[in-house]
Coordinates of C-alpha atoms and ligand atoms in Angstrom, one line a residue:
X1 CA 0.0 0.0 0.0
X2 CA 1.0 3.4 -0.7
X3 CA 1.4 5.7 2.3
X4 CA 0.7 9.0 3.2
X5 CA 3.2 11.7 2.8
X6 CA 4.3 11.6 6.9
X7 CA 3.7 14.6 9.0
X8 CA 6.9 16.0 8.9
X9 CA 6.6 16.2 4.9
X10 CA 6.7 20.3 4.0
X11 CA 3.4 21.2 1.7
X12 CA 3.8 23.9 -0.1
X13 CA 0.7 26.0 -0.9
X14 CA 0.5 28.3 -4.2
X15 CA -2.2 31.1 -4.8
X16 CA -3.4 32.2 -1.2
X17 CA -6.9 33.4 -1.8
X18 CA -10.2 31.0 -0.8
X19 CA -9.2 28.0 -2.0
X20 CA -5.2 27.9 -1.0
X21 CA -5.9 29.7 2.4
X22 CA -8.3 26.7 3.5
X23 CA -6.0 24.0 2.4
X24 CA -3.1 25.4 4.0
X25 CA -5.1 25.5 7.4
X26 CA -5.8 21.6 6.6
X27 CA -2.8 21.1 5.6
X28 CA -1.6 22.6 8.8
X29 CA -3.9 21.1 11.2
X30 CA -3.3 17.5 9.8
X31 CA 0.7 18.2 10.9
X32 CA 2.8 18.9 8.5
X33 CA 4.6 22.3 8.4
X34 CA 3.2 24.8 5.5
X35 CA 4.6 27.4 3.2
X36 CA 2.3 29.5 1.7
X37 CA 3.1 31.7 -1.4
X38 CA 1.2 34.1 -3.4
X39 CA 2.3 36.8 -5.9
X40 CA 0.0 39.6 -4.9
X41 CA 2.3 41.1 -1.9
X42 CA 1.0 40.6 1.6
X43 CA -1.5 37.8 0.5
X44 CA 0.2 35.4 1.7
X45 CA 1.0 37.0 5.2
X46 CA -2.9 37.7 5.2
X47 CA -3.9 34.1 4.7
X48 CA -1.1 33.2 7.7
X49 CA -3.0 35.3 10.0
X50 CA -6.4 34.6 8.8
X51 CA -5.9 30.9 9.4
X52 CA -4.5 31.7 12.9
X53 CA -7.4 33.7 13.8
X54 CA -9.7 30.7 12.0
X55 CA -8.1 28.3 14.2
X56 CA -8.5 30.0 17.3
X57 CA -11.8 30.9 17.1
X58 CA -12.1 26.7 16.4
X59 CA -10.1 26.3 19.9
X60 CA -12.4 28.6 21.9
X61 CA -15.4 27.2 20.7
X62 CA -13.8 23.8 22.2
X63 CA -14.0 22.4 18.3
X64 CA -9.9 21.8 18.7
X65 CA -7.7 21.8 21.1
X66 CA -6.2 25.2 22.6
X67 CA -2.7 24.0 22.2
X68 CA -3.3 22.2 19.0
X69 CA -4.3 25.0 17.4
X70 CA -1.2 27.1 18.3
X71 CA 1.1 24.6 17.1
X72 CA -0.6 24.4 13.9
X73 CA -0.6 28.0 13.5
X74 CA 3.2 28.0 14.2
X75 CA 3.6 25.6 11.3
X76 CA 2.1 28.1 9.3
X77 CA 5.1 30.5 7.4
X78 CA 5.3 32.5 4.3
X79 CA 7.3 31.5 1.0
X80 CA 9.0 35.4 -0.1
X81 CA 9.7 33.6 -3.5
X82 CA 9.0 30.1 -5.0
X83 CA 13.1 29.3 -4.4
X84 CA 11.7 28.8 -0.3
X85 CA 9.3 25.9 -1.7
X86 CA 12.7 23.8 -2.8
X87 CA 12.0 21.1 0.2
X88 CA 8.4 20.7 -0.2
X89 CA 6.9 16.7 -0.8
X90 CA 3.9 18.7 -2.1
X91 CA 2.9 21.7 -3.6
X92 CA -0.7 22.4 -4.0
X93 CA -1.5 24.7 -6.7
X94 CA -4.8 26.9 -6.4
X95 CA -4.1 30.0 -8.3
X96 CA -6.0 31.8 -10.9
X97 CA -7.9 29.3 -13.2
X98 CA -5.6 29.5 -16.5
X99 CA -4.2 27.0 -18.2
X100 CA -1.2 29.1 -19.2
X101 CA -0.4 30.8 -15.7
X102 CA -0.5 27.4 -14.3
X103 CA 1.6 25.8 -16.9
X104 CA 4.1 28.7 -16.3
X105 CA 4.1 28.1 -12.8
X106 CA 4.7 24.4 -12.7
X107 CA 8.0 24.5 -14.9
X108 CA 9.1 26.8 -12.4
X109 CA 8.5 25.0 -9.7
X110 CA 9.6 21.9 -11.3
X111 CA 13.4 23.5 -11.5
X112 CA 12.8 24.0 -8.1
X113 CA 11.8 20.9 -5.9
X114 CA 12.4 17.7 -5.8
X115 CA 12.1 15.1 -8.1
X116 CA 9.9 12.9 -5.8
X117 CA 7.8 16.2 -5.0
X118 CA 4.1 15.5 -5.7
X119 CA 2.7 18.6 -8.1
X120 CA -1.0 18.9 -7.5
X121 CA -3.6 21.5 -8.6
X122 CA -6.8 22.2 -7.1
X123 CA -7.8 23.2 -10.7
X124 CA -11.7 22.4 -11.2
X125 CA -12.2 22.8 -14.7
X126 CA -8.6 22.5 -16.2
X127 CA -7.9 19.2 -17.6
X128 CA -4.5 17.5 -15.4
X129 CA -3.2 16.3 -18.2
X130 CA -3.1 19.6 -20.0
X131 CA -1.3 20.9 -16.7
X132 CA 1.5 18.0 -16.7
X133 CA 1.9 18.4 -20.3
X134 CA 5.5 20.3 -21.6
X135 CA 6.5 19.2 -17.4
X136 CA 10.0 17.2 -16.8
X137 CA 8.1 14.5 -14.7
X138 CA 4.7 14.5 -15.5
X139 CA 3.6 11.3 -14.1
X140 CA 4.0 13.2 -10.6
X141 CA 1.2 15.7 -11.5
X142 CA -2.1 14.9 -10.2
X143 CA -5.6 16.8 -9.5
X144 CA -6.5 17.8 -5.6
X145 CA -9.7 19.4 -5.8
X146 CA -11.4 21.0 -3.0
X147 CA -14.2 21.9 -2.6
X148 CA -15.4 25.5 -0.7
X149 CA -14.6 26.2 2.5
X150 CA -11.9 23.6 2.3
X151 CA -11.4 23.2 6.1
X152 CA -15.3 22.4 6.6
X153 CA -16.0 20.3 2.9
X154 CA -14.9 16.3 3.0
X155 CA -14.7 15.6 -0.6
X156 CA -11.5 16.2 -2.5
X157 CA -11.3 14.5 -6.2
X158 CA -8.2 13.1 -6.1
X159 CA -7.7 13.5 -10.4
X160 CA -5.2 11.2 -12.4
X161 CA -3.9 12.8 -16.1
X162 CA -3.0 10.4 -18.8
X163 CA 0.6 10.9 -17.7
X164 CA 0.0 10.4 -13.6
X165 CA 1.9 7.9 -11.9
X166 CA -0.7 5.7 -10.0
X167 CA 1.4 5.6 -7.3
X168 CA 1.4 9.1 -6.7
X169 CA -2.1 9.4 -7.1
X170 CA -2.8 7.1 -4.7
X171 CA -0.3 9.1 -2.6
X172 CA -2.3 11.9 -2.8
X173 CA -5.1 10.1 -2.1
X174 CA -4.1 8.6 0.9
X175 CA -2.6 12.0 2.1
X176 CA -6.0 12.9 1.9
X177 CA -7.3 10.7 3.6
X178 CA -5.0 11.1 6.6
X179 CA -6.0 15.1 6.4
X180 CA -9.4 13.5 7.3
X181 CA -11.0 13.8 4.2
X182 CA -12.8 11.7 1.7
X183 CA -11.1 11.5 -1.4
X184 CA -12.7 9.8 -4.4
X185 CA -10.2 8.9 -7.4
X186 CA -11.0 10.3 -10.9
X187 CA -10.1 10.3 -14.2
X188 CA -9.2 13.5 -15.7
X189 CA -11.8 14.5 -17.7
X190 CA -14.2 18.2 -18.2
X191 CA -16.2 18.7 -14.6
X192 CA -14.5 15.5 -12.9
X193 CA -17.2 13.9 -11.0
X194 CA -19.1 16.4 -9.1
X195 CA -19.2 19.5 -11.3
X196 CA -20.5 16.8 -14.2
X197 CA -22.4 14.8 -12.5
X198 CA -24.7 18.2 -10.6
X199 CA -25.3 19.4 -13.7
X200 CA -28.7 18.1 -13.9
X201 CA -29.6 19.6 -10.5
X202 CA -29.8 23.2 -11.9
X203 CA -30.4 22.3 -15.3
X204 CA -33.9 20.5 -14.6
X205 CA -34.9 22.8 -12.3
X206 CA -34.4 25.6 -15.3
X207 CA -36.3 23.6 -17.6
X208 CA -39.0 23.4 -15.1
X209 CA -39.1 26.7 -14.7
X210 CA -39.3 27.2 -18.7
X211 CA -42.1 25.2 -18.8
X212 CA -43.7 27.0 -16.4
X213 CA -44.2 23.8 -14.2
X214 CA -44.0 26.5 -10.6
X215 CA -42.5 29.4 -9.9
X216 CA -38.6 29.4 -8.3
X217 CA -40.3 28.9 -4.7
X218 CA -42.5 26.5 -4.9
X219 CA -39.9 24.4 -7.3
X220 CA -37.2 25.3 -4.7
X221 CA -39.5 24.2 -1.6
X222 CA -40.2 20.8 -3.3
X223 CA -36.7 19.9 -4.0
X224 CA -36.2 21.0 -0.7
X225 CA -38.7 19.6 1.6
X226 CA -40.0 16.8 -0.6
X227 CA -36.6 16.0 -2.5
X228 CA -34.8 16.7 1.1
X229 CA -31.7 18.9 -0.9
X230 CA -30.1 21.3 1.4
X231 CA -31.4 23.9 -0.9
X232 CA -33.2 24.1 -4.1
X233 CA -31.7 24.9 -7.2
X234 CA -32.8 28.7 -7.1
X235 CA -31.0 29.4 -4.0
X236 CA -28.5 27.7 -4.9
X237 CA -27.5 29.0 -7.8
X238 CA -28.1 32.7 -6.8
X239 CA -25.4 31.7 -3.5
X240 CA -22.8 30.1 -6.2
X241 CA -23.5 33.2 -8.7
X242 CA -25.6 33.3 -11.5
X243 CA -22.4 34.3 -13.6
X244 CA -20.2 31.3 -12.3
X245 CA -22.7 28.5 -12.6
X246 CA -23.8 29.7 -16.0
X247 CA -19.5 29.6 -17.1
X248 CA -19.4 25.9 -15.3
X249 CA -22.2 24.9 -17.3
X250 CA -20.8 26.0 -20.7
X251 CA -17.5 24.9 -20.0
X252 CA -18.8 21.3 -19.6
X253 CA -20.9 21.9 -22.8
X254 CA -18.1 22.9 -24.6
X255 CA -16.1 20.2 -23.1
X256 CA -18.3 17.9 -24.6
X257 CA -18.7 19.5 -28.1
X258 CA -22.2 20.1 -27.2
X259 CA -23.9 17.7 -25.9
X260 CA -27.4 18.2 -25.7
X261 CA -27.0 16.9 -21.7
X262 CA -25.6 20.1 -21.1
X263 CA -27.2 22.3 -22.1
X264 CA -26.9 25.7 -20.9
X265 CA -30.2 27.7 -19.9
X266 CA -31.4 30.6 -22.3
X267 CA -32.9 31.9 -18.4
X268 CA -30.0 31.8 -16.7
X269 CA -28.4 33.4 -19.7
X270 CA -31.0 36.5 -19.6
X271 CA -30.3 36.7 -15.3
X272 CA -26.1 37.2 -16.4
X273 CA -27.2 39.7 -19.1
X274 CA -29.2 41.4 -16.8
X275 CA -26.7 41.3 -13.9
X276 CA -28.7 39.8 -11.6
X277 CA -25.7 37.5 -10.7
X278 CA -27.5 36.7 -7.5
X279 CA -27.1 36.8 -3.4
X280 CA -23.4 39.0 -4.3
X281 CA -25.4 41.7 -6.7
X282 CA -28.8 41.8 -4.4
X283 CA -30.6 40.1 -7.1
X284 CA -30.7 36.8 -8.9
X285 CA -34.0 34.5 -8.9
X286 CA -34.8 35.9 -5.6
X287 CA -34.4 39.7 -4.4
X288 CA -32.1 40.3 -1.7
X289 CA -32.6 43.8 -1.3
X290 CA -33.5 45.5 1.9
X291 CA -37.1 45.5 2.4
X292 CA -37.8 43.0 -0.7
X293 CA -40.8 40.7 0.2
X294 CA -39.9 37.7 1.5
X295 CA -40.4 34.0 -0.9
X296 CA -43.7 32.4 -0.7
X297 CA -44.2 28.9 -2.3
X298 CA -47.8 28.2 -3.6
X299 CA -49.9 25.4 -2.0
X300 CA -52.7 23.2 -2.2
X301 CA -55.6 25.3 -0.1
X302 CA -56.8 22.8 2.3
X303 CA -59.9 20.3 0.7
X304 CA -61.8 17.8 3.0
X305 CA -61.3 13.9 2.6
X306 CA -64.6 12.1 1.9
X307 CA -64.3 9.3 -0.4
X308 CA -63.4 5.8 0.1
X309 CA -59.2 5.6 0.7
X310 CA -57.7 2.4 -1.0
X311 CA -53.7 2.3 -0.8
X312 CA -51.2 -0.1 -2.9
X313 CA -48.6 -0.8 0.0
X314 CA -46.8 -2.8 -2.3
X315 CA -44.5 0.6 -3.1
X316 CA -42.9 2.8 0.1
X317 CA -44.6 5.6 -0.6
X318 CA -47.7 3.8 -0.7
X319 CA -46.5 1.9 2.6
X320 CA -46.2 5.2 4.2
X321 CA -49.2 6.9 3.2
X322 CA -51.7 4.0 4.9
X323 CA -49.8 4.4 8.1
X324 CA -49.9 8.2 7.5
X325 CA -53.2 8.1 7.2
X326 CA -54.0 5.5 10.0
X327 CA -52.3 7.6 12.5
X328 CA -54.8 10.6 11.4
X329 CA -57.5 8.5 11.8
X330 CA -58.1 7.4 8.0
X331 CA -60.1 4.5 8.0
X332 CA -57.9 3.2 4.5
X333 CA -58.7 -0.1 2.7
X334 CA -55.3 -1.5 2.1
X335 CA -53.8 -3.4 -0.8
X336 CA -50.6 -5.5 -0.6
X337 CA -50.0 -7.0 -3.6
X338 CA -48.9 -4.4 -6.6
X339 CA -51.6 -2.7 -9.5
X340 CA -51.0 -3.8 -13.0
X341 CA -50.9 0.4 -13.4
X342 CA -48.5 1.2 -10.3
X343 CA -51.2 2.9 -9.0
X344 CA -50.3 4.5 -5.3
X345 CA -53.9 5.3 -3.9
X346 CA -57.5 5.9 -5.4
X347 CA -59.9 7.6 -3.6
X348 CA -63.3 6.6 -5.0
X349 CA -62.8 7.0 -8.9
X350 CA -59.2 9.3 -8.8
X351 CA -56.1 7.5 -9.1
X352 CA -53.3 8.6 -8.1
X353 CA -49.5 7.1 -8.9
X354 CA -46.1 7.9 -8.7
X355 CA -45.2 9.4 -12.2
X356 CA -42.9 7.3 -15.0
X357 CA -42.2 10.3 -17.0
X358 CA -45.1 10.6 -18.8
X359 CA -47.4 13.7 -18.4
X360 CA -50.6 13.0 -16.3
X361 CA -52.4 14.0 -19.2
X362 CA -50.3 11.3 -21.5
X363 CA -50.7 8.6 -18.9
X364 CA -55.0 8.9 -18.4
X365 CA -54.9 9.0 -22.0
X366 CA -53.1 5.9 -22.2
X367 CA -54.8 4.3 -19.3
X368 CA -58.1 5.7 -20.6
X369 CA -58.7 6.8 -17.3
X370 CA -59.5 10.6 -17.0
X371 CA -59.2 10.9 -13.4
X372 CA -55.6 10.4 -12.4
X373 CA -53.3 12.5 -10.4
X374 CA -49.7 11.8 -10.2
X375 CA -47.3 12.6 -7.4
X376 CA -43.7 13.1 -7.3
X377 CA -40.9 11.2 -5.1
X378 CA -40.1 12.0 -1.8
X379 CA -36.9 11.3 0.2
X380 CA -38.6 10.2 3.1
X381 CA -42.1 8.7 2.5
X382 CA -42.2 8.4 6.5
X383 CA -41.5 12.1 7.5
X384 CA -41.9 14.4 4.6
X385 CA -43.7 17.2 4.7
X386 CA -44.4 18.2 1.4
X387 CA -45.3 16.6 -1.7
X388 CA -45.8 17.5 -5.5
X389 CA -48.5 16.5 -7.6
X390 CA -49.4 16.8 -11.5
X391 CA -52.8 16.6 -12.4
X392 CA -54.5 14.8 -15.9
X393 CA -56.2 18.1 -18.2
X394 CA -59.0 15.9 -18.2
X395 CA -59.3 15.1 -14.6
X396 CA -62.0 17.0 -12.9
X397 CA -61.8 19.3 -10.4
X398 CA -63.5 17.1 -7.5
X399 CA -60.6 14.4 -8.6
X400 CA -57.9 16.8 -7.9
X401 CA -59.3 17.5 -4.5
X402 CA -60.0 14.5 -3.3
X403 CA -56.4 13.3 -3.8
X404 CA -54.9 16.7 -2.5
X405 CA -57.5 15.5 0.6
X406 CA -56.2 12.3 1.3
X407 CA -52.7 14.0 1.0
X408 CA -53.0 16.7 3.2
X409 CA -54.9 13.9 5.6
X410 CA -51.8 12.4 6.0
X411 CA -49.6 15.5 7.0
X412 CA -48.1 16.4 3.3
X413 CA -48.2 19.9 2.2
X414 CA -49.3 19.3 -1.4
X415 CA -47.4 21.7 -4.1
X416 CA -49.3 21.3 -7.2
X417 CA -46.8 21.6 -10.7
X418 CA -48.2 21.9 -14.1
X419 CA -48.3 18.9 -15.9
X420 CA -44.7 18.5 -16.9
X421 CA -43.1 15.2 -17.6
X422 CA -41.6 13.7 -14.7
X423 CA -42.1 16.6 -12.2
X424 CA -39.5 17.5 -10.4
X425 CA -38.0 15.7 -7.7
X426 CA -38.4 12.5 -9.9
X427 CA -37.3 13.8 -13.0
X428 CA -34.0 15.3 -11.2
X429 CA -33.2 12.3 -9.5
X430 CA -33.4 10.4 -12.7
X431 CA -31.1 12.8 -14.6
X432 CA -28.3 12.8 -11.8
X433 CA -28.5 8.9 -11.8
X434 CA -28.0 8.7 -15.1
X435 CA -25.0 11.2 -15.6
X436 CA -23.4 9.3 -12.6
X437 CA -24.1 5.7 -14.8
X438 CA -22.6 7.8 -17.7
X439 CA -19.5 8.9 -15.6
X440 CA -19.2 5.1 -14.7
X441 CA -19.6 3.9 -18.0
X442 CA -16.9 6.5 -19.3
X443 CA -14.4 4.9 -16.5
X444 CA -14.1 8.5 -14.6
X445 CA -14.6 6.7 -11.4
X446 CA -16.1 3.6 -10.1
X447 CA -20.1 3.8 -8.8
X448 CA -19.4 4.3 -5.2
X449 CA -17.5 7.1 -6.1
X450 CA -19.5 8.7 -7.7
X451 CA -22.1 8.4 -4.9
X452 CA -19.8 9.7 -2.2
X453 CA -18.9 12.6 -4.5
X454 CA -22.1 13.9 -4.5
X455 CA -22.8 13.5 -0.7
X456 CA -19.3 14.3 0.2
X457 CA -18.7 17.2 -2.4
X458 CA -22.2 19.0 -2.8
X459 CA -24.6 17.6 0.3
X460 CA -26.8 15.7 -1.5
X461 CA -29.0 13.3 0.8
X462 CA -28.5 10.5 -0.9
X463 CA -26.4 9.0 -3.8
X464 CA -27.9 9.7 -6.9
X465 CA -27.0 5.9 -8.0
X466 CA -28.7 4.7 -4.4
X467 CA -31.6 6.1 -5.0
X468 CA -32.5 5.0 -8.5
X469 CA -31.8 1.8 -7.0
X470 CA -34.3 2.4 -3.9
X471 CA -36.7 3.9 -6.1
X472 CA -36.2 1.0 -8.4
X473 CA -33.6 0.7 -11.5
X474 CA -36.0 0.1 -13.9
X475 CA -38.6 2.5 -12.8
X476 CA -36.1 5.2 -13.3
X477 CA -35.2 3.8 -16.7
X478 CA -38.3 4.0 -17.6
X479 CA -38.7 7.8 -16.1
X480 CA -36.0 8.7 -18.8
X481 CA -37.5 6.7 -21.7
X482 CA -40.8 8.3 -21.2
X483 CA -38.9 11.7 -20.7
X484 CA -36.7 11.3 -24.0
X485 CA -39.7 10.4 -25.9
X486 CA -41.8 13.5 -24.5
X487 CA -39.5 15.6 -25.4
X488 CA -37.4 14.1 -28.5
X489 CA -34.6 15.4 -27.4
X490 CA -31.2 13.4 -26.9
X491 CA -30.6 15.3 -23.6
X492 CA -32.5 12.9 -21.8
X493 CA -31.4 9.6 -23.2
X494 CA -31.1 7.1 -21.0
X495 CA -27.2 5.7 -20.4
X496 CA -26.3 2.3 -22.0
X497 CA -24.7 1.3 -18.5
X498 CA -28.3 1.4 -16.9
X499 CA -30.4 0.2 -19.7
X500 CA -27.6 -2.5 -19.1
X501 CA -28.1 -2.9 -15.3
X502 CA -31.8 -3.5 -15.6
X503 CA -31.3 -5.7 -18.3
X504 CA -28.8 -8.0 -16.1
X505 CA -31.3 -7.2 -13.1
X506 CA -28.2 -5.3 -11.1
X507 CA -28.6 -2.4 -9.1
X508 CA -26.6 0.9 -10.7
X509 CA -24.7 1.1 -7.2
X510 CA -23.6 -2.5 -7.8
Ligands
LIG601 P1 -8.7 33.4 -5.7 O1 -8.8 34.4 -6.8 O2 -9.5 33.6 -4.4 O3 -7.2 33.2 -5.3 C1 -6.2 33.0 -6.3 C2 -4.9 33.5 -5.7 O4 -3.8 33.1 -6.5 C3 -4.8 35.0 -5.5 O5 -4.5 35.4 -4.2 C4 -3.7 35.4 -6.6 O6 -3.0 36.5 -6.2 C5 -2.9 34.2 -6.6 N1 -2.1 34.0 -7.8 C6 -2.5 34.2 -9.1 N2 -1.5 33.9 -9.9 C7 -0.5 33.4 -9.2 C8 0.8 32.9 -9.5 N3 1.3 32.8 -10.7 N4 1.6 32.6 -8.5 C9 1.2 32.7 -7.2 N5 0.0 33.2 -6.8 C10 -0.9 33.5 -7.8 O7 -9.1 32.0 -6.3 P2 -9.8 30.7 -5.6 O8 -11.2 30.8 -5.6 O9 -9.0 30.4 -4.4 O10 -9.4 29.6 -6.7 C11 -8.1 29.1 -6.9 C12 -8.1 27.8 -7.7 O11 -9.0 26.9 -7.0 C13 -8.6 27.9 -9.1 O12 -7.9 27.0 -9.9 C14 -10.1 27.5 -9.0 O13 -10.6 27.0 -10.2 C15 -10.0 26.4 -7.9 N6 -11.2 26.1 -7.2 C16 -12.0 27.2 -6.7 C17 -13.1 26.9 -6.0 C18 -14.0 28.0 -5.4 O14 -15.1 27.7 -5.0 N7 -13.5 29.2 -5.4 C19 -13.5 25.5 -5.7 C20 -12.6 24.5 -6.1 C21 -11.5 24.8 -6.9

């Protein structure tokens, strides 16, 4: 096994703004002694101090010990010139994000150190082997992305070039690893894992938008409280910046020579126009200026449940609902054994089921049943509080109340979204499992990975590839099939790695 560097090992950190002033304070705290260098005078010297005040704020609040944190700080110096980096074991790059400044900067620092010296960059959109390219040694060059705040953020993409030695990636990784991080390996290619593999997060959410499925609150309350996401992709994207996660998303477009997967959004485009860059310029998708009103989502108004209440407990949600509704005192007529149409719940003549990817309105035509309402995945069938739910054109508006009704009954706030194909929590979920199969399938990292990169890396509550397997591999197959043929687009073709895994019966975590 390869080890870690060993805690007397000098890292070397280059560029101390955000990023290189949080690894150097990890760097730090894990043991080893830092230099820090930066061009722009006294940045450097700023980031020394600011990481000694960081750590003893982390002391008095009892987080780390008072003596522990001095000694790290101590560790801490400042490189006048890149000739004081000469005994470093590894310099961590995380300078402005050019190709040709970082290039620049690695033959210098190659002249420099030793030739056992790991070269990492915290690049996130630079390819690695681009970086090592033109370099003496390039096998010793390898990817270290954090991610922001470094000292508070677990995941670090430990990225291999075509040139990187595999022991010293799995140096670095391990090195990691002892900083008390969790580092996925990944191939060098555009967006790595995470940056890739999110894409669909903000990207679906746009479209739904487009469509006109909700307004930003009520879609960002959904993914929120039904899809349980930290925040919904409005917030979110007005915290990153309108203007950065509109340039991520068209690097990995261009990256891909335009693959319809990618996207960018002609919205987004018209918020970066408009300078609406989000939370930093006061407004984004949301107003953050003084005295702005504060979001509302739109819910169901309250409807009372009369009707008879039969449940498929065959599916969790369905599970969940009948004991929902039990505890509320829902007499419920219970079904164990699965509906040929995957119906959830009727109550009297309305249907309602968990939506495939068809359009309410598509799937009562097909069923010739005019009374159907779908409804969205949840996280947590047990303790959600919120659910969305699509209603047939055709259904009437007694049908759509009775299964808002039972809903409410059983403690969900119901968000109703127009009828869009695959709402939103589902049709999310669907698209970040199947860019994680495709990142599989493309051999950027294994499945777990790619699961603990999203957790790890961007908070999500669950693996995108464990919960198409909880929701059910082939249901969210078909989620995408139903999706691509709605909207004839190639964007949401299903991956040839999960049509694969259905066909063999495998879950996609596997
Ligand atoms: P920043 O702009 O806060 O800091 C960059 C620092 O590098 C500045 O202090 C600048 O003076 C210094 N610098 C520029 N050229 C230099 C050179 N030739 N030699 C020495 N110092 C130089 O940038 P930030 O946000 O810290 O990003 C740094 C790197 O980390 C970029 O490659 C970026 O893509 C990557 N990254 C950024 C993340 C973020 O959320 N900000 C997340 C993950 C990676």
């Amino acid at each position: 096994m390869v080890p870690a560097l060993g805690h007397e090992s000098v890292v070397a950190v280059i560029g101390a703004g955000a990023m290189g002033t949080g690894i150097a304070q990890v760097a730090t705290q894990a043991g080893h002694p830092v230099r820090l260098f930066d061009t722009r005078s006294g940045a450097a010297a700023r980031a020394v101090s600011d990481i000694r005040v960081s750590l003893a704020k982390l002391a008095a609040k009892g987080k780390i010990d008072a003596t522990a944190a001095g000694a790290a700080g101590d560790r801490l110096s400042v490189a006048d010139s890149t000739s004081d980096l000469a005994d470093a074991s590894l310099v961590v790059e995380a300078i402005v994000e050019r190709l040709d400044v970082k290039t620049e900067l690695f033959l210098e620092i190659e002249r420099i150190v030793r030739d056992d010296c790991i070269l990492a960059s915290n690049t996130s959109s630079i390819s690695i082997t681009s970086i090592a390219a033109g370099l003496r040694r390039p096998q010793r060059v390898v990817g270290l992305h954090f991610f922001n705040p470094a000292p508070l953020m677990a995941l670090v993409e430990v990225v291999s070039g075509l040139s990187t030695d595999p022991v010293v990636a799995e140096a670095a990784y391990q090195t990691a690893k002892a900083w008390g991080k969790t580092p996925v390996h990944a191939r060098s290619t555009p967006g790595f894992i995470v940056n890739r593999v999110a894409r669909p997060f903000y990207a679906e959410g746009l479209r739904l938008l487009s469509e006109g499925a909700a307004d930003v609150e009520t879609i960002d309350a959904v993914m929120r409280e039904a899809g349980g996401f930290r925040m919904g992709p409005f917030e979110l994207m007005d915290l990153i910046g309108n203007d950065v996660n509109y340039a991520v998303t068209c690097s990995v477009f261009d990256a891909y020579y335009g693959d319809p997967r990618f996207a960018p959004s002609v919205i987004q485009q018209e918020l970066v126009n408009a300078g609406h860059l989000g939370r930093k310029s006061g407004r984004g998708f949301y107003d953050y200026s003084l005295g702005a009103k504060g979001a509302s989502q739109s819910s169901e108004p309250p409807a009372a449940l009369v009707g008879r209440v039969t449940v498929w407990t065959s599916n969790a949600l369905g599970a969940a609902l009948a004991s929902r509704l039990r505890h509320a005192g829902v007499q419920v007529d219970e079904r164990r054994v699965a509906h040929s149409d995957g119906r959830t719940a009727t109550v009297d003549h309305t249907v309602m089921a968990l939506t495939d990817g068809r359009s309410a309105t598509q799937r009562a035509a097909d069923m010739q049943h005019e009374a159907l309402v779908l409804h969205d995945v949840v996280l947590d069938p047990v303790k959600s509080g919120r659910i969305a739910i699509a209603v047939a054109d055709r259904c009437s508006p007694s049908g759509r109340q009775a299964a808002t009704a039972m809903l409410q009954a059983a403690g969900f706030v119901v968000s109703r979204l127009d009828d869009v194909p695959g709402m939103a929590v589902m049709r999310t979920v669907a698209m970040l499992a199947n860019e994680a199969m495709e990142v599989v399938h493309h051999q950027v990292c294994d499945a777990v990975s790619a699961d603990l990169a999203m957790c790890k890396g961007v908070n999500y509550p669950r693996g995108p590839l464990a919960w198409a397997d909880e929701i059910g591999p082939r249901h969210v197959l078909r989620v995408l099939d139903h999706l691509a043929l709605a909207y004839g687009e190639d964007r949401y073709r299903a991956s040839a790695l999960m049509r694969r895994r259905v066909a063999g019966r495998q879950p996609l975590l596997g």
